[in-house]
Short mmCIF file of C-alpha atoms in Angstrom, two decimals:
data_model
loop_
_atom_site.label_atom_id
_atom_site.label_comp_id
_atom_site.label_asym_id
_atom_site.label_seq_id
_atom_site.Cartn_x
_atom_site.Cartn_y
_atom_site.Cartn_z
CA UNK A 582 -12.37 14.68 88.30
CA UNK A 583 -13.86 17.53 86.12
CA UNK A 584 -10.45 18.56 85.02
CA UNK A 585 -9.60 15.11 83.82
CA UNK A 586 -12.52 14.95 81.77
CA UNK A 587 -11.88 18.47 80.27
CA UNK A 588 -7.99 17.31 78.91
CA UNK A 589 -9.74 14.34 77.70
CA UNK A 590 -11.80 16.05 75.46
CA UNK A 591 -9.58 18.41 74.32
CA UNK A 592 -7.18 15.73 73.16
CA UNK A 593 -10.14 14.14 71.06
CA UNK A 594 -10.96 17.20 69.22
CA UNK A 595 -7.74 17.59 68.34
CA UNK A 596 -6.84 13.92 67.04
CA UNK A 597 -6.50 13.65 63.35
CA UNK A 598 -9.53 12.88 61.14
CA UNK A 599 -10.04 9.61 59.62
CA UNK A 600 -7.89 9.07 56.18
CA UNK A 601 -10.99 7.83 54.47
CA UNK A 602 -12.97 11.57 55.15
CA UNK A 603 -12.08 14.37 52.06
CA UNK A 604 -11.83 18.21 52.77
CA UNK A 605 -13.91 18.99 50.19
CA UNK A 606 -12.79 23.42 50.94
CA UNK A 607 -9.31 22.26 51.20
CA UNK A 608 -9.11 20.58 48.16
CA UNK A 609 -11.05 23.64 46.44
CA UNK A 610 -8.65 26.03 47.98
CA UNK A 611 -5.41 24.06 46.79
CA UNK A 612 -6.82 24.33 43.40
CA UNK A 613 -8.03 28.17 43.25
CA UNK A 614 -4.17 28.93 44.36
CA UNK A 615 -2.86 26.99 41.58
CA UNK A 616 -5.10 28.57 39.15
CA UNK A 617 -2.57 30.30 36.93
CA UNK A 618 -1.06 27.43 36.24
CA UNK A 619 -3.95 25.19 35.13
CA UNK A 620 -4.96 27.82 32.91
CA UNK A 621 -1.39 28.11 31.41
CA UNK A 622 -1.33 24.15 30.58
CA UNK A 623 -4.82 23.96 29.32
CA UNK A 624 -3.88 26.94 27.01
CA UNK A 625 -0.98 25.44 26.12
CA UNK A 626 -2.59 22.29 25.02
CA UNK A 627 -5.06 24.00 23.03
CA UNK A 628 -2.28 25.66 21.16
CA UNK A 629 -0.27 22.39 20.38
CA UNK A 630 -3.13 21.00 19.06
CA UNK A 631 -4.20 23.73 16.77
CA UNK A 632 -0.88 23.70 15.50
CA UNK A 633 -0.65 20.08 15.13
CA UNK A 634 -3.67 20.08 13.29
CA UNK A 635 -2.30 22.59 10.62
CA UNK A 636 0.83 20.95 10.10
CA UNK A 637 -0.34 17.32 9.37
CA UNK A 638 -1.52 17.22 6.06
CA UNK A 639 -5.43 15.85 6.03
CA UNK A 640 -5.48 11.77 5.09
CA UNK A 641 -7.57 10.30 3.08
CA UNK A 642 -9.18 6.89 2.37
CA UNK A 643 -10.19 4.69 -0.13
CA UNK A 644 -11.23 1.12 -0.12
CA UNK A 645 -12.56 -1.67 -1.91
CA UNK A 646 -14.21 -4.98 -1.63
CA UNK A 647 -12.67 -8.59 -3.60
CA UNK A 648 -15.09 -11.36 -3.46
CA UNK A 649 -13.05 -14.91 -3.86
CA UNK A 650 -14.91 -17.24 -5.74
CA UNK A 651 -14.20 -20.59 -4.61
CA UNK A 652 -13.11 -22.97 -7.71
CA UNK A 653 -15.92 -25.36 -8.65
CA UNK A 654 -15.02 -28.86 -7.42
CA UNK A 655 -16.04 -30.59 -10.61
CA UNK A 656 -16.28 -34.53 -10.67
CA UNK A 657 -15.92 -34.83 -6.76
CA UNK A 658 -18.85 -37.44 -5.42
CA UNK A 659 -22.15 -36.47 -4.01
CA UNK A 660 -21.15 -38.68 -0.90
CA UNK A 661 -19.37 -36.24 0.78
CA UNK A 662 -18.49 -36.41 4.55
CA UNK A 663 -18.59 -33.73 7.34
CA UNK A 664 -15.18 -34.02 7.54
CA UNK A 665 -14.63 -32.97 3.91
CA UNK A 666 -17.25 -30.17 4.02
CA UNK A 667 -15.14 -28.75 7.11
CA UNK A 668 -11.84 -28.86 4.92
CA UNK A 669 -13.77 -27.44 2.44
CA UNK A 670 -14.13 -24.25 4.38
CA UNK A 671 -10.67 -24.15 5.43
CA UNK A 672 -9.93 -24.17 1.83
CA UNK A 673 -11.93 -20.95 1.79
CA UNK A 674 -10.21 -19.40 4.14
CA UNK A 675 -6.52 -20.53 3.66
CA UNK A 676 -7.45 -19.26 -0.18
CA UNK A 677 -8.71 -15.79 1.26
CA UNK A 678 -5.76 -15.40 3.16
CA UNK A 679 -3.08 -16.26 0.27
CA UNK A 680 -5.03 -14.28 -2.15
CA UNK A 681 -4.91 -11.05 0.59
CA UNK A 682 -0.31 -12.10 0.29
CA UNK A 683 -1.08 -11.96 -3.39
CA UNK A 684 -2.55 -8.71 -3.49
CA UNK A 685 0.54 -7.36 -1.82
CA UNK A 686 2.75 -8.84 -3.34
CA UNK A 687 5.46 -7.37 -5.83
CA UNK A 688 4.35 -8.88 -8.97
CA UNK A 689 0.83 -7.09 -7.86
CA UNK A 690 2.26 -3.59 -6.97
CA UNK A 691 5.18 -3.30 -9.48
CA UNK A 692 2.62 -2.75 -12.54
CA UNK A 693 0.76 -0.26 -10.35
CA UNK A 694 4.41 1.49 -9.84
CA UNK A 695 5.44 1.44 -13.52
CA UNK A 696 2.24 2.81 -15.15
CA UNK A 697 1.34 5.48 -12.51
CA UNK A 698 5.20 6.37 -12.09
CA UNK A 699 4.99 6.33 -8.49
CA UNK A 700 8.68 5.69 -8.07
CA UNK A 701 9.20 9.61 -9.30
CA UNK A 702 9.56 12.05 -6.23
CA UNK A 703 9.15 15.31 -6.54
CA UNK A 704 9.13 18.14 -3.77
CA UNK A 705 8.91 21.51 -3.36
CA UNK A 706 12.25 22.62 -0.80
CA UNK A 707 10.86 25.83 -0.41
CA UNK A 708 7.40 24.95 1.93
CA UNK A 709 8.96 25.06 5.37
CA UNK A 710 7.88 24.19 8.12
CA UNK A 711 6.32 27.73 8.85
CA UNK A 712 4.27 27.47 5.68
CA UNK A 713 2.92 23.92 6.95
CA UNK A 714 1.23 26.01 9.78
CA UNK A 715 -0.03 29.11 7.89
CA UNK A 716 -1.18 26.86 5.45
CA UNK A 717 -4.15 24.91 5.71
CA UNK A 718 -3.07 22.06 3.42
CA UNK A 719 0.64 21.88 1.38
CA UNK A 720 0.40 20.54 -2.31
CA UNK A 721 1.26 17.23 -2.60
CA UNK A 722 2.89 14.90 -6.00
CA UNK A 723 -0.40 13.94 -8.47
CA UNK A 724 0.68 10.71 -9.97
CA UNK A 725 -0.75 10.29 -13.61
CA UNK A 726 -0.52 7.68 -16.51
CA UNK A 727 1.29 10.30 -18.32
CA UNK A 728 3.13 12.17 -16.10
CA UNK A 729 3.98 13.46 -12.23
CA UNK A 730 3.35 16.81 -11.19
CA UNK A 731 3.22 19.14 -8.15
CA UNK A 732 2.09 22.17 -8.06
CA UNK A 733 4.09 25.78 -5.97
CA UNK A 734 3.07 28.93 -5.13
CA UNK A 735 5.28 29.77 -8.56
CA UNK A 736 3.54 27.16 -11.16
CA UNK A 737 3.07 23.57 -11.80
CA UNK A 738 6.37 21.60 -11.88
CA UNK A 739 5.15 18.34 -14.44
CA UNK A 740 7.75 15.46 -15.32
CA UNK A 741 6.72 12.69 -18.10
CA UNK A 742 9.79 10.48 -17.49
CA UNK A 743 13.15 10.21 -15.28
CA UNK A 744 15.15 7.27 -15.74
CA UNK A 745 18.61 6.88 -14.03
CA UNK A 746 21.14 4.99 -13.42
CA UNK A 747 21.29 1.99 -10.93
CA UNK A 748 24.00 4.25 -8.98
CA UNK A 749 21.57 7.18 -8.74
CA UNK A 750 18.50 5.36 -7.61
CA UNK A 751 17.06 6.77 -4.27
CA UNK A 752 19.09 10.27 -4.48
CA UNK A 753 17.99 13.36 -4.92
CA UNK A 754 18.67 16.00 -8.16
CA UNK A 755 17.56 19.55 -8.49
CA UNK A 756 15.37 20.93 -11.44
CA UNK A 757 15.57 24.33 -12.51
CA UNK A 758 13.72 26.71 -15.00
CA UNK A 759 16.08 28.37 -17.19
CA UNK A 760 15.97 31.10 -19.55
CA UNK A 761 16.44 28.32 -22.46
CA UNK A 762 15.04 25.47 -20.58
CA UNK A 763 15.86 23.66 -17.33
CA UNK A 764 18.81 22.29 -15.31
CA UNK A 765 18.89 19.32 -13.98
CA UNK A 766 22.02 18.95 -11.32
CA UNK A 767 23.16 17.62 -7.42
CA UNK A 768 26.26 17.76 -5.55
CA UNK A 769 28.35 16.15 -8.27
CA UNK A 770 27.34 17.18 -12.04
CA UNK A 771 24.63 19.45 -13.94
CA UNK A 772 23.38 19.32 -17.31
CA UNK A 773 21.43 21.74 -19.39
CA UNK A 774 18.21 20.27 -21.29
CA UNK A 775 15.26 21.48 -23.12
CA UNK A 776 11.51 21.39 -22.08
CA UNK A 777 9.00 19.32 -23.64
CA UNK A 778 11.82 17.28 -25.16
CA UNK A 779 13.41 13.99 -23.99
CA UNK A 780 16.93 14.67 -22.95
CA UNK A 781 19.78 12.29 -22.54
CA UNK A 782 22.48 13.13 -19.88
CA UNK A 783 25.87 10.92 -19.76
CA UNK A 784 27.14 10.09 -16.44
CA UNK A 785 30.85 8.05 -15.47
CA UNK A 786 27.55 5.02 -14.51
CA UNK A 787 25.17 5.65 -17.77
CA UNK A 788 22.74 7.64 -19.11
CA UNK A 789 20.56 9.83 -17.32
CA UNK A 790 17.05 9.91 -19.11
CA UNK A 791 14.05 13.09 -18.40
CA UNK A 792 11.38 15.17 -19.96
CA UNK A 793 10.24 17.41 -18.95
CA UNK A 794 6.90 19.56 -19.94
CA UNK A 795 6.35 21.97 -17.41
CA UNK A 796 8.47 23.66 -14.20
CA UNK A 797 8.01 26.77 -12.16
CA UNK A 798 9.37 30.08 -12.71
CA UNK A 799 12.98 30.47 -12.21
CA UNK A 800 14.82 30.27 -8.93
CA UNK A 801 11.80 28.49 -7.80
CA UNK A 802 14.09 24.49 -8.13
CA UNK A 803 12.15 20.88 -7.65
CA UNK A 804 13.52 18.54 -5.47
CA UNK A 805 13.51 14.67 -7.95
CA UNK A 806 14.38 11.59 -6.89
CA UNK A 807 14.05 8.40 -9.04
CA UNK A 808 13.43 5.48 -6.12
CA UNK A 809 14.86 1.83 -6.73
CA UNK A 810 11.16 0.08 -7.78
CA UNK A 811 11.93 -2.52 -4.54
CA UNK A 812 11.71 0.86 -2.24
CA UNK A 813 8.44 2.40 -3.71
CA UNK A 814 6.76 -0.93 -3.98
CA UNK A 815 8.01 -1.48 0.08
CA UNK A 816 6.41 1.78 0.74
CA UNK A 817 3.16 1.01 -0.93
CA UNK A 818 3.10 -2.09 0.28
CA UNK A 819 3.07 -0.61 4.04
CA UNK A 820 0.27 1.97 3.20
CA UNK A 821 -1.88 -0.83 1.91
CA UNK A 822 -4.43 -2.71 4.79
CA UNK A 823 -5.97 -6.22 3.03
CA UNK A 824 -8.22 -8.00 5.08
CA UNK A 825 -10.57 -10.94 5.36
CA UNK A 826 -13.88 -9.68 6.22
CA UNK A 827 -15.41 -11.40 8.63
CA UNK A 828 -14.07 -15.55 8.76
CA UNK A 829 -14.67 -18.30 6.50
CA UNK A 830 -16.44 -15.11 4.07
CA UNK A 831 -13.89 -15.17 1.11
CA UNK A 832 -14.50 -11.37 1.25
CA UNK A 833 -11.34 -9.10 1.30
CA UNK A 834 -11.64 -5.46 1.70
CA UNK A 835 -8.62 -3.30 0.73
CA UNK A 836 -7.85 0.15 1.85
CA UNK A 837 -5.09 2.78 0.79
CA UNK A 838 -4.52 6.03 2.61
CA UNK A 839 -2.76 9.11 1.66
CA UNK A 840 -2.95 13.15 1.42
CA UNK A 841 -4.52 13.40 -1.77
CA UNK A 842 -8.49 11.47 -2.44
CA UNK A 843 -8.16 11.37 -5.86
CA UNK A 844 -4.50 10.04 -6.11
CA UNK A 845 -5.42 7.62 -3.07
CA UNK A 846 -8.62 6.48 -5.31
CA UNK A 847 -6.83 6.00 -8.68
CA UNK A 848 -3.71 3.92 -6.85
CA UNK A 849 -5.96 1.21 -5.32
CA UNK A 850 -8.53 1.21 -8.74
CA UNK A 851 -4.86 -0.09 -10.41
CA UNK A 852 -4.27 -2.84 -7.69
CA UNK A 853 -7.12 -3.93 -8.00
CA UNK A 854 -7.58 -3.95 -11.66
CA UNK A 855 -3.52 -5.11 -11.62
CA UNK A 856 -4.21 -8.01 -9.06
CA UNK A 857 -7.27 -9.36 -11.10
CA UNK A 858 -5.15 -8.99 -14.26
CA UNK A 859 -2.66 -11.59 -12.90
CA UNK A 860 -5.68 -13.48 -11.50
CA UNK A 861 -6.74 -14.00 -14.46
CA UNK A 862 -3.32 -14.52 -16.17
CA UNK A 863 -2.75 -17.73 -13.32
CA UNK A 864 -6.13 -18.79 -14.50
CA UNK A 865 -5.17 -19.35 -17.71
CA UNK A 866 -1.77 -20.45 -17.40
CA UNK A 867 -3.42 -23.55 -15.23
CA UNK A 868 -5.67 -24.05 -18.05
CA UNK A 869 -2.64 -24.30 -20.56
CA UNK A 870 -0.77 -26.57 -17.84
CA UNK A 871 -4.01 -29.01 -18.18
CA UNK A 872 -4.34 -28.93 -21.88
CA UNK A 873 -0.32 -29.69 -22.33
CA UNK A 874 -0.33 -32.48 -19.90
CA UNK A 875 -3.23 -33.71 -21.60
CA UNK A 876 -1.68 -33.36 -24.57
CA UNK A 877 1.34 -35.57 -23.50
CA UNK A 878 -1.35 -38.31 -21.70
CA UNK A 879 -3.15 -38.91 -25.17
CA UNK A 880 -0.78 -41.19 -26.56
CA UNK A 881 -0.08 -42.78 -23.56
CA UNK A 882 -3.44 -43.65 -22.85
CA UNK A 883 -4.15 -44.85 -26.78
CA UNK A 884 -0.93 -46.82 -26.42
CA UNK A 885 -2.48 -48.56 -23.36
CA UNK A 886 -5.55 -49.29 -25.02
CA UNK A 887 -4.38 -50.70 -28.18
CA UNK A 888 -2.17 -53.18 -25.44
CA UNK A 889 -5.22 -54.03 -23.79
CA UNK A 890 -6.92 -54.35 -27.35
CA UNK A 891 -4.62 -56.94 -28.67
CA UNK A 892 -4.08 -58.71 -25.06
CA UNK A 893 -8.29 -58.87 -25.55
CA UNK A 894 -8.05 -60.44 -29.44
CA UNK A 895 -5.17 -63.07 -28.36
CA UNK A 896 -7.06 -64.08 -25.37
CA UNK A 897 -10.05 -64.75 -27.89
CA UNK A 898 -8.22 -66.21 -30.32
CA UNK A 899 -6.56 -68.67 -27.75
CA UNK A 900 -9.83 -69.45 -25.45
CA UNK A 901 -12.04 -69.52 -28.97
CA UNK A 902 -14.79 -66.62 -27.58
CA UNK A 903 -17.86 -65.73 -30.09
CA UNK A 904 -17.86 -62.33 -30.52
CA UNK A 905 -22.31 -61.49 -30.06
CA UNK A 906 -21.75 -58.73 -32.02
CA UNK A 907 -20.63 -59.96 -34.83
CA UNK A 908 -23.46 -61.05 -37.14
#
């Protein structure tokens, strides 16, 4: 009997523990004997993102706020009805959101492109990808009224104008300082031109039109593209974020980001100032709308009133009415 009771308790001992229980020492153990290897990863980790860090350039942000002004709703009775106020704030709304389109649109962003010359490239084909990580920050393209520049480890490469033709848009030349000036060339042709000068290259598709005022020093070349406008304003319109703050607020807030704060800060001051400029210019195109169809109403309306003026007399005439004014 006593031996049956001693197997028996052997065989509980030994069953397995409940699944829900947690070695705490075992689990503590497995991870002390892979400690090499946790270390390794969590270095490794630490070194990606130090590296990542150094080789994306900083961004920067710049934003604004456009208050709509709802258009006064001259003329329009006092009697109003709920239903009317409500479509009046969808109005609000629907305007917010086509003026946000507007302010994207091309016929917003293609003065922006054309004054600052943002569709001018330039790069520097020497920073590689090593320099991106010694480097705490890589030079990028300052976009001016009056020029484009970038500046090199060799000197300040500056470009006032680059105009080419339609069958060179969106591919890249080479500039090089020469002894005598600069060379502008890629795969196909080269031409020799003079700095601070506008220079006039022929090509088998047209003319090839630069100036230059400034490059670095020699075999130090510039990477230039001229972009089709469609492309740049495409690519500006992506970096741009307009939106409605809040709902029903007729507030929009827009936001540009790039590498550079001051260049990110001068782009969205011209679409602004650009998109209020062609507010401006709708305003007063509907104004000359109203005054022409005005205009052609005037003698349609006096027409209709000298009708009614001598439909008036006859009937007078025919049913004999005194006139009370007439003394």
């Amino acid at each position: 009997m006593s031996k049956y009771k001693d197997i028996q308790n052997t065989s509980e001992s030994m069953a397995p523990k409940s699944g829900d229980d947690i070695d705490l020492v075992a689990l503590m153990l497995m991870l002390l004997r892979g400690w090499k290897v946790i270390l390794l990863l969590a270095a490794l980790g630490l070194l990606l993102g130090i590296l990542y860090s150094r080789y994306v350039s900083p961004t920067f942000e710049a934003d604004a706020i456009i208050q709509i002004e709802e258009e006064s709703s001259q003329g329009v009775s006092a009697l109003s009805t709920t239903s009317q106020q409500v479509g009046a704030i969808d109005q609000v709304l629907t305007k917010a959101q086509a003026e946000a389109e507007l302010i994207k649109s091309r016929m917003v962003l293609e003065p922006v492109v054309d004054l600052l010359h943002l569709n001018i490239q330039l790069s520097d084909p020497l920073v590689s990808h090593l320099d991106k990580l010694q480097k705490d920050r890589i030079h990028s393209q300052i976009n001016m009224v009056d020029s484009v520049s970038l500046k090199t480890e060799s000197g300040l490469a500056q470009v006032v104008s680059f105009d080419v033709p339609e069958a060179y848009l969106n591919k890249q030349f080479k500039l090089l300082r020469t002894s005598s000036g600069f060379e502008l060339s890629n795969d196909d042709m080269s031409f020799k031109g003079w700095i601070n000068r506008p220079n006039t290259f022929v090509t088998p598709d047209g003319e090839i039109q630069i100036m230059v005022s400034d490059l670095p020093d020699e075999n130090h070349p510039i990477e230039i593209t001229r972009q089709a406008l469609k492309t740049t304003t495409d690519n500006l319109n992506r970096a741009l974020s307009v939106e409605e703050v809040g709902r029903s607020t007729g507030v929009i807030r827009v936001s540009l980001k790039g590498a550079d704060q001051d260049q990110v800060s001068l782009i969205l001051k011209e679409v602004v100032l650009s998109y209020l400029d062609q507010n401006q210019s709708r305003g007063s195109e509907e104004i000359t709308k109203t005054l022409q169809f005005m205009e052609t109403q005037i003698p349609v309306l006096k027409k209709q009133l000298e009708t009614s003026e001598a439909a008036y007399n006859k009937f007078r005439e025919q049913s004999g009415t005194i006139d009370v004014n007439q003394s």
